[in-house]
Amino acid sequence: MEDTSLLRAVEQSLGIYGTAPTAYLSALARVPSFQISDLDAAVAGRRLIRARTMRYSVYTQTPQMLAVTVAATRTLATKMNAFRQRLEADYPRLAPAVEEALAAGPLPATEIRKLVDPDKAMGDLFSVLLGAMGAGCRIGRATNL
């Protein structure tokens, strides 16, 4: 399949939901010749970006669309609800530590945690940290799994 078919379909759909298996099923519904590796390759090559935008959910979109979706959804995506407010005081210290951990390239969340919170002292707040950073476009997801 041509990479442009998938990119065009994602763009015409204003993005597709970004988690597995929905991302793959959405792509297949729009591009008859779609293969799972097509989406993985487009995300790995940054021709498609996975970011928390609409309703604090991960969407797959073209880089050109990212600025538009972030601008349209930033207020809701970055709002500190009661659950996320527990992180608010530590966010300015922790977010740069995550960025430093990712300086050499993408890592799974488990590896980021080993570098930033090796004793797991943050508990469930670690996933909140990564989610808040994603909503603020400070990090993105490199794979669909």
PDB file of C-alpha atoms in Angstrom:
ATOM      1  CA  MET A   1       0.000   0.000   0.000  1.00  0.00           C
ATOM      2  CA  GLU A   2       1.140   3.525  -0.651  1.00  0.00           C
ATOM      3  CA  ASP A   3       1.915   5.458   2.504  1.00  0.00           C
ATOM      4  CA  THR A   4       0.004   8.408   1.044  1.00  0.00           C
ATOM      5  CA  SER A   5      -3.286   6.460   1.087  1.00  0.00           C
ATOM      6  CA  LEU A   6      -3.130   6.008   4.848  1.00  0.00           C
ATOM      7  CA  LEU A   7      -2.004   9.585   5.452  1.00  0.00           C
ATOM      8  CA  ARG A   8      -4.761  10.943   3.246  1.00  0.00           C
ATOM      9  CA  ALA A   9      -7.388   8.781   4.979  1.00  0.00           C
ATOM     10  CA  VAL A  10      -6.245   9.909   8.443  1.00  0.00           C
ATOM     11  CA  GLU A  11      -6.226  13.538   7.352  1.00  0.00           C
ATOM     12  CA  GLN A  12      -9.691  13.330   5.758  1.00  0.00           C
ATOM     13  CA  SER A  13     -11.015  11.759   8.960  1.00  0.00           C
ATOM     14  CA  LEU A  14      -9.488  14.545  11.060  1.00  0.00           C
ATOM     15  CA  GLY A  15      -7.481  11.860  12.835  1.00  0.00           C
ATOM     16  CA  ILE A  16      -8.315   8.396  14.099  1.00  0.00           C
ATOM     17  CA  TYR A  17      -8.511   7.110  17.640  1.00  0.00           C
ATOM     18  CA  GLY A  18      -4.957   6.158  18.512  1.00  0.00           C
ATOM     19  CA  THR A  19      -4.921   3.023  20.656  1.00  0.00           C
ATOM     20  CA  ALA A  20      -4.827  -0.605  19.618  1.00  0.00           C
ATOM     21  CA  PRO A  21      -6.868  -2.269  18.237  1.00  0.00           C
ATOM     22  CA  THR A  22      -9.084   0.691  17.313  1.00  0.00           C
ATOM     23  CA  ALA A  23      -6.354   2.529  15.399  1.00  0.00           C
ATOM     24  CA  TYR A  24      -5.754  -0.467  13.155  1.00  0.00           C
ATOM     25  CA  LEU A  25      -9.460  -1.136  12.623  1.00  0.00           C
ATOM     26  CA  SER A  26     -10.085   2.532  11.799  1.00  0.00           C
ATOM     27  CA  ALA A  27      -7.270   2.503   9.251  1.00  0.00           C
ATOM     28  CA  LEU A  28      -8.538  -0.747   7.703  1.00  0.00           C
ATOM     29  CA  ALA A  29     -12.060   0.682   7.408  1.00  0.00           C
ATOM     30  CA  ARG A  30     -10.686   3.633   5.443  1.00  0.00           C
ATOM     31  CA  VAL A  31      -7.927   2.015   3.355  1.00  0.00           C
ATOM     32  CA  PRO A  32      -8.817  -1.377   1.831  1.00  0.00           C
ATOM     33  CA  SER A  33      -5.172  -2.327   1.174  1.00  0.00           C
ATOM     34  CA  PHE A  34      -4.106  -1.430   4.746  1.00  0.00           C
ATOM     35  CA  GLN A  35      -1.633  -3.643   6.615  1.00  0.00           C
ATOM     36  CA  ILE A  36      -0.842  -3.341  10.338  1.00  0.00           C
ATOM     37  CA  SER A  37       2.779  -2.565   9.538  1.00  0.00           C
ATOM     38  CA  ASP A  38       1.648   0.489   7.512  1.00  0.00           C
ATOM     39  CA  LEU A  39       0.401   2.318  10.590  1.00  0.00           C
ATOM     40  CA  ASP A  40       3.341   1.229  12.711  1.00  0.00           C
ATOM     41  CA  ALA A  41       5.802   2.456  10.071  1.00  0.00           C
ATOM     42  CA  ALA A  42       3.996   5.789   9.644  1.00  0.00           C
ATOM     43  CA  VAL A  43       4.068   6.411  13.403  1.00  0.00           C
ATOM     44  CA  ALA A  44       7.700   5.304  13.747  1.00  0.00           C
ATOM     45  CA  GLY A  45       8.668   7.557  10.837  1.00  0.00           C
ATOM     46  CA  ARG A  46       6.681  10.457  12.345  1.00  0.00           C
ATOM     47  CA  ARG A  47       4.507  10.766   9.258  1.00  0.00           C
ATOM     48  CA  LEU A  48       1.672  10.233  11.739  1.00  0.00           C
ATOM     49  CA  ILE A  49       1.749  11.507  15.310  1.00  0.00           C
ATOM     50  CA  ARG A  50       0.010   9.960  18.293  1.00  0.00           C
ATOM     51  CA  ALA A  51      -0.881  12.576  20.893  1.00  0.00           C
ATOM     52  CA  ARG A  52      -3.445  13.256  23.591  1.00  0.00           C
ATOM     53  CA  THR A  53      -5.783  15.805  22.118  1.00  0.00           C
ATOM     54  CA  MET A  54      -9.530  15.364  21.868  1.00  0.00           C
ATOM     55  CA  ARG A  55     -11.211  14.491  25.177  1.00  0.00           C
ATOM     56  CA  TYR A  56      -7.781  13.677  26.698  1.00  0.00           C
ATOM     57  CA  SER A  57      -7.671  10.632  24.416  1.00  0.00           C
ATOM     58  CA  VAL A  58      -4.829   9.543  22.172  1.00  0.00           C
ATOM     59  CA  TYR A  59      -5.467  10.331  18.511  1.00  0.00           C
ATOM     60  CA  THR A  60      -3.357   9.519  15.489  1.00  0.00           C
ATOM     61  CA  GLN A  61      -3.055  12.429  13.102  1.00  0.00           C
ATOM     62  CA  THR A  62      -0.735  14.033  10.593  1.00  0.00           C
ATOM     63  CA  PRO A  63       1.869  16.438  11.973  1.00  0.00           C
ATOM     64  CA  GLN A  64       0.117  19.257  10.099  1.00  0.00           C
ATOM     65  CA  MET A  65      -3.129  18.501  11.959  1.00  0.00           C
ATOM     66  CA  LEU A  66      -1.511  18.450  15.399  1.00  0.00           C
ATOM     67  CA  ALA A  67      -1.390  22.235  15.818  1.00  0.00           C
ATOM     68  CA  VAL A  68      -5.069  22.525  14.903  1.00  0.00           C
ATOM     69  CA  THR A  69      -6.291  19.747  17.192  1.00  0.00           C
ATOM     70  CA  VAL A  70      -4.143  20.960  20.079  1.00  0.00           C
ATOM     71  CA  ALA A  71      -5.418  24.519  19.685  1.00  0.00           C
ATOM     72  CA  ALA A  72      -9.009  23.319  19.514  1.00  0.00           C
ATOM     73  CA  THR A  73      -8.800  20.992  22.513  1.00  0.00           C
ATOM     74  CA  ARG A  74      -6.014  22.328  24.764  1.00  0.00           C
ATOM     75  CA  THR A  75      -8.311  23.767  27.449  1.00  0.00           C
ATOM     76  CA  LEU A  76     -10.033  20.440  28.088  1.00  0.00           C
ATOM     77  CA  ALA A  77      -6.989  18.246  27.444  1.00  0.00           C
ATOM     78  CA  THR A  78      -4.753  20.068  29.921  1.00  0.00           C
ATOM     79  CA  LYS A  79      -7.373  20.828  32.583  1.00  0.00           C
ATOM     80  CA  MET A  80      -6.194  19.595  35.965  1.00  0.00           C
ATOM     81  CA  ASN A  81      -9.116  17.572  37.287  1.00  0.00           C
ATOM     82  CA  ALA A  82      -9.205  16.362  40.893  1.00  0.00           C
ATOM     83  CA  PHE A  83      -7.191  13.253  40.034  1.00  0.00           C
ATOM     84  CA  ARG A  84      -4.488  15.164  38.121  1.00  0.00           C
ATOM     85  CA  GLN A  85      -4.309  17.946  40.714  1.00  0.00           C
ATOM     86  CA  ARG A  86      -2.420  15.576  42.999  1.00  0.00           C
ATOM     87  CA  LEU A  87       0.463  15.926  40.552  1.00  0.00           C
ATOM     88  CA  GLU A  88       0.338  19.701  40.094  1.00  0.00           C
ATOM     89  CA  ALA A  89       3.020  20.661  42.647  1.00  0.00           C
ATOM     90  CA  ASP A  90       5.552  18.111  41.373  1.00  0.00           C
ATOM     91  CA  TYR A  91       4.909  18.507  37.639  1.00  0.00           C
ATOM     92  CA  PRO A  92       7.480  21.303  37.090  1.00  0.00           C
ATOM     93  CA  ARG A  93      10.194  19.054  38.553  1.00  0.00           C
ATOM     94  CA  LEU A  94       9.110  15.732  37.082  1.00  0.00           C
ATOM     95  CA  ALA A  95       8.329  16.725  33.481  1.00  0.00           C
ATOM     96  CA  PRO A  96      11.939  17.762  32.710  1.00  0.00           C
ATOM     97  CA  ALA A  97      13.156  14.471  34.214  1.00  0.00           C
ATOM     98  CA  VAL A  98      10.941  12.558  31.765  1.00  0.00           C
ATOM     99  CA  GLU A  99      12.189  14.697  28.873  1.00  0.00           C
ATOM    100  CA  GLU A 100      15.772  13.994  29.910  1.00  0.00           C
ATOM    101  CA  ALA A 101      15.031  10.261  30.018  1.00  0.00           C
ATOM    102  CA  LEU A 102      13.711  10.504  26.455  1.00  0.00           C
ATOM    103  CA  ALA A 103      16.583  12.628  25.124  1.00  0.00           C
ATOM    104  CA  ALA A 104      18.230   9.641  23.429  1.00  0.00           C
ATOM    105  CA  GLY A 105      14.995   8.473  21.801  1.00  0.00           C
ATOM    106  CA  PRO A 106      11.666   6.760  22.447  1.00  0.00           C
ATOM    107  CA  LEU A 107      11.276   4.430  25.413  1.00  0.00           C
ATOM    108  CA  PRO A 108       8.374   2.377  26.740  1.00  0.00           C
ATOM    109  CA  ALA A 109       6.666   3.831  29.811  1.00  0.00           C
ATOM    110  CA  THR A 110       8.155   1.058  31.958  1.00  0.00           C
ATOM    111  CA  GLU A 111      11.677   2.143  30.984  1.00  0.00           C
ATOM    112  CA  ILE A 112      10.910   5.817  31.534  1.00  0.00           C
ATOM    113  CA  ARG A 113       9.638   4.925  34.981  1.00  0.00           C
ATOM    114  CA  LYS A 114      12.860   3.049  35.819  1.00  0.00           C
ATOM    115  CA  LEU A 115      14.784   6.254  35.116  1.00  0.00           C
ATOM    116  CA  VAL A 116      12.413   8.789  36.674  1.00  0.00           C
ATOM    117  CA  ASP A 117      10.693   6.839  39.476  1.00  0.00           C
ATOM    118  CA  PRO A 118      12.782   3.692  40.065  1.00  0.00           C
ATOM    119  CA  ASP A 119      11.270   3.004  43.503  1.00  0.00           C
ATOM    120  CA  LYS A 120       7.730   3.463  42.151  1.00  0.00           C
ATOM    121  CA  ALA A 121       7.135   6.038  44.872  1.00  0.00           C
ATOM    122  CA  MET A 122       4.727   7.927  42.591  1.00  0.00           C
ATOM    123  CA  GLY A 123       2.331   4.985  42.366  1.00  0.00           C
ATOM    124  CA  ASP A 124      -0.496   5.654  39.912  1.00  0.00           C
ATOM    125  CA  LEU A 125       0.607   9.271  39.544  1.00  0.00           C
ATOM    126  CA  PHE A 126       3.344   8.189  37.153  1.00  0.00           C
ATOM    127  CA  SER A 127       0.808   7.368  34.450  1.00  0.00           C
ATOM    128  CA  VAL A 128      -0.936  10.665  35.258  1.00  0.00           C
ATOM    129  CA  LEU A 129       2.385  12.443  34.699  1.00  0.00           C
ATOM    130  CA  LEU A 130       2.864  10.847  31.290  1.00  0.00           C
ATOM    131  CA  GLY A 131      -0.743  11.590  30.353  1.00  0.00           C
ATOM    132  CA  ALA A 132      -0.442  15.241  31.381  1.00  0.00           C
ATOM    133  CA  MET A 133       2.787  15.582  29.423  1.00  0.00           C
ATOM    134  CA  GLY A 134       1.117  14.040  26.400  1.00  0.00           C
ATOM    135  CA  ALA A 135      -1.850  16.396  26.705  1.00  0.00           C
ATOM    136  CA  GLY A 136       0.570  19.302  26.874  1.00  0.00           C
ATOM    137  CA  CYS A 137       2.387  17.995  23.766  1.00  0.00           C
ATOM    138  CA  ARG A 138       5.626  17.613  25.684  1.00  0.00           C
ATOM    139  CA  ILE A 139       5.770  13.918  24.748  1.00  0.00           C
ATOM    140  CA  GLY A 140       4.001  11.647  22.277  1.00  0.00           C
ATOM    141  CA  ARG A 141       3.522   7.943  21.835  1.00  0.00           C
ATOM    142  CA  ALA A 142       5.866   6.136  19.491  1.00  0.00           C
ATOM    143  CA  THR A 143       3.892   2.911  19.091  1.00  0.00           C
ATOM    144  CA  ASN A 144       0.297   1.793  19.142  1.00  0.00           C
ATOM    145  CA  LEU A 145       0.734  -0.763  21.907  1.00  0.00           C
TER     146      LEU A 145
END
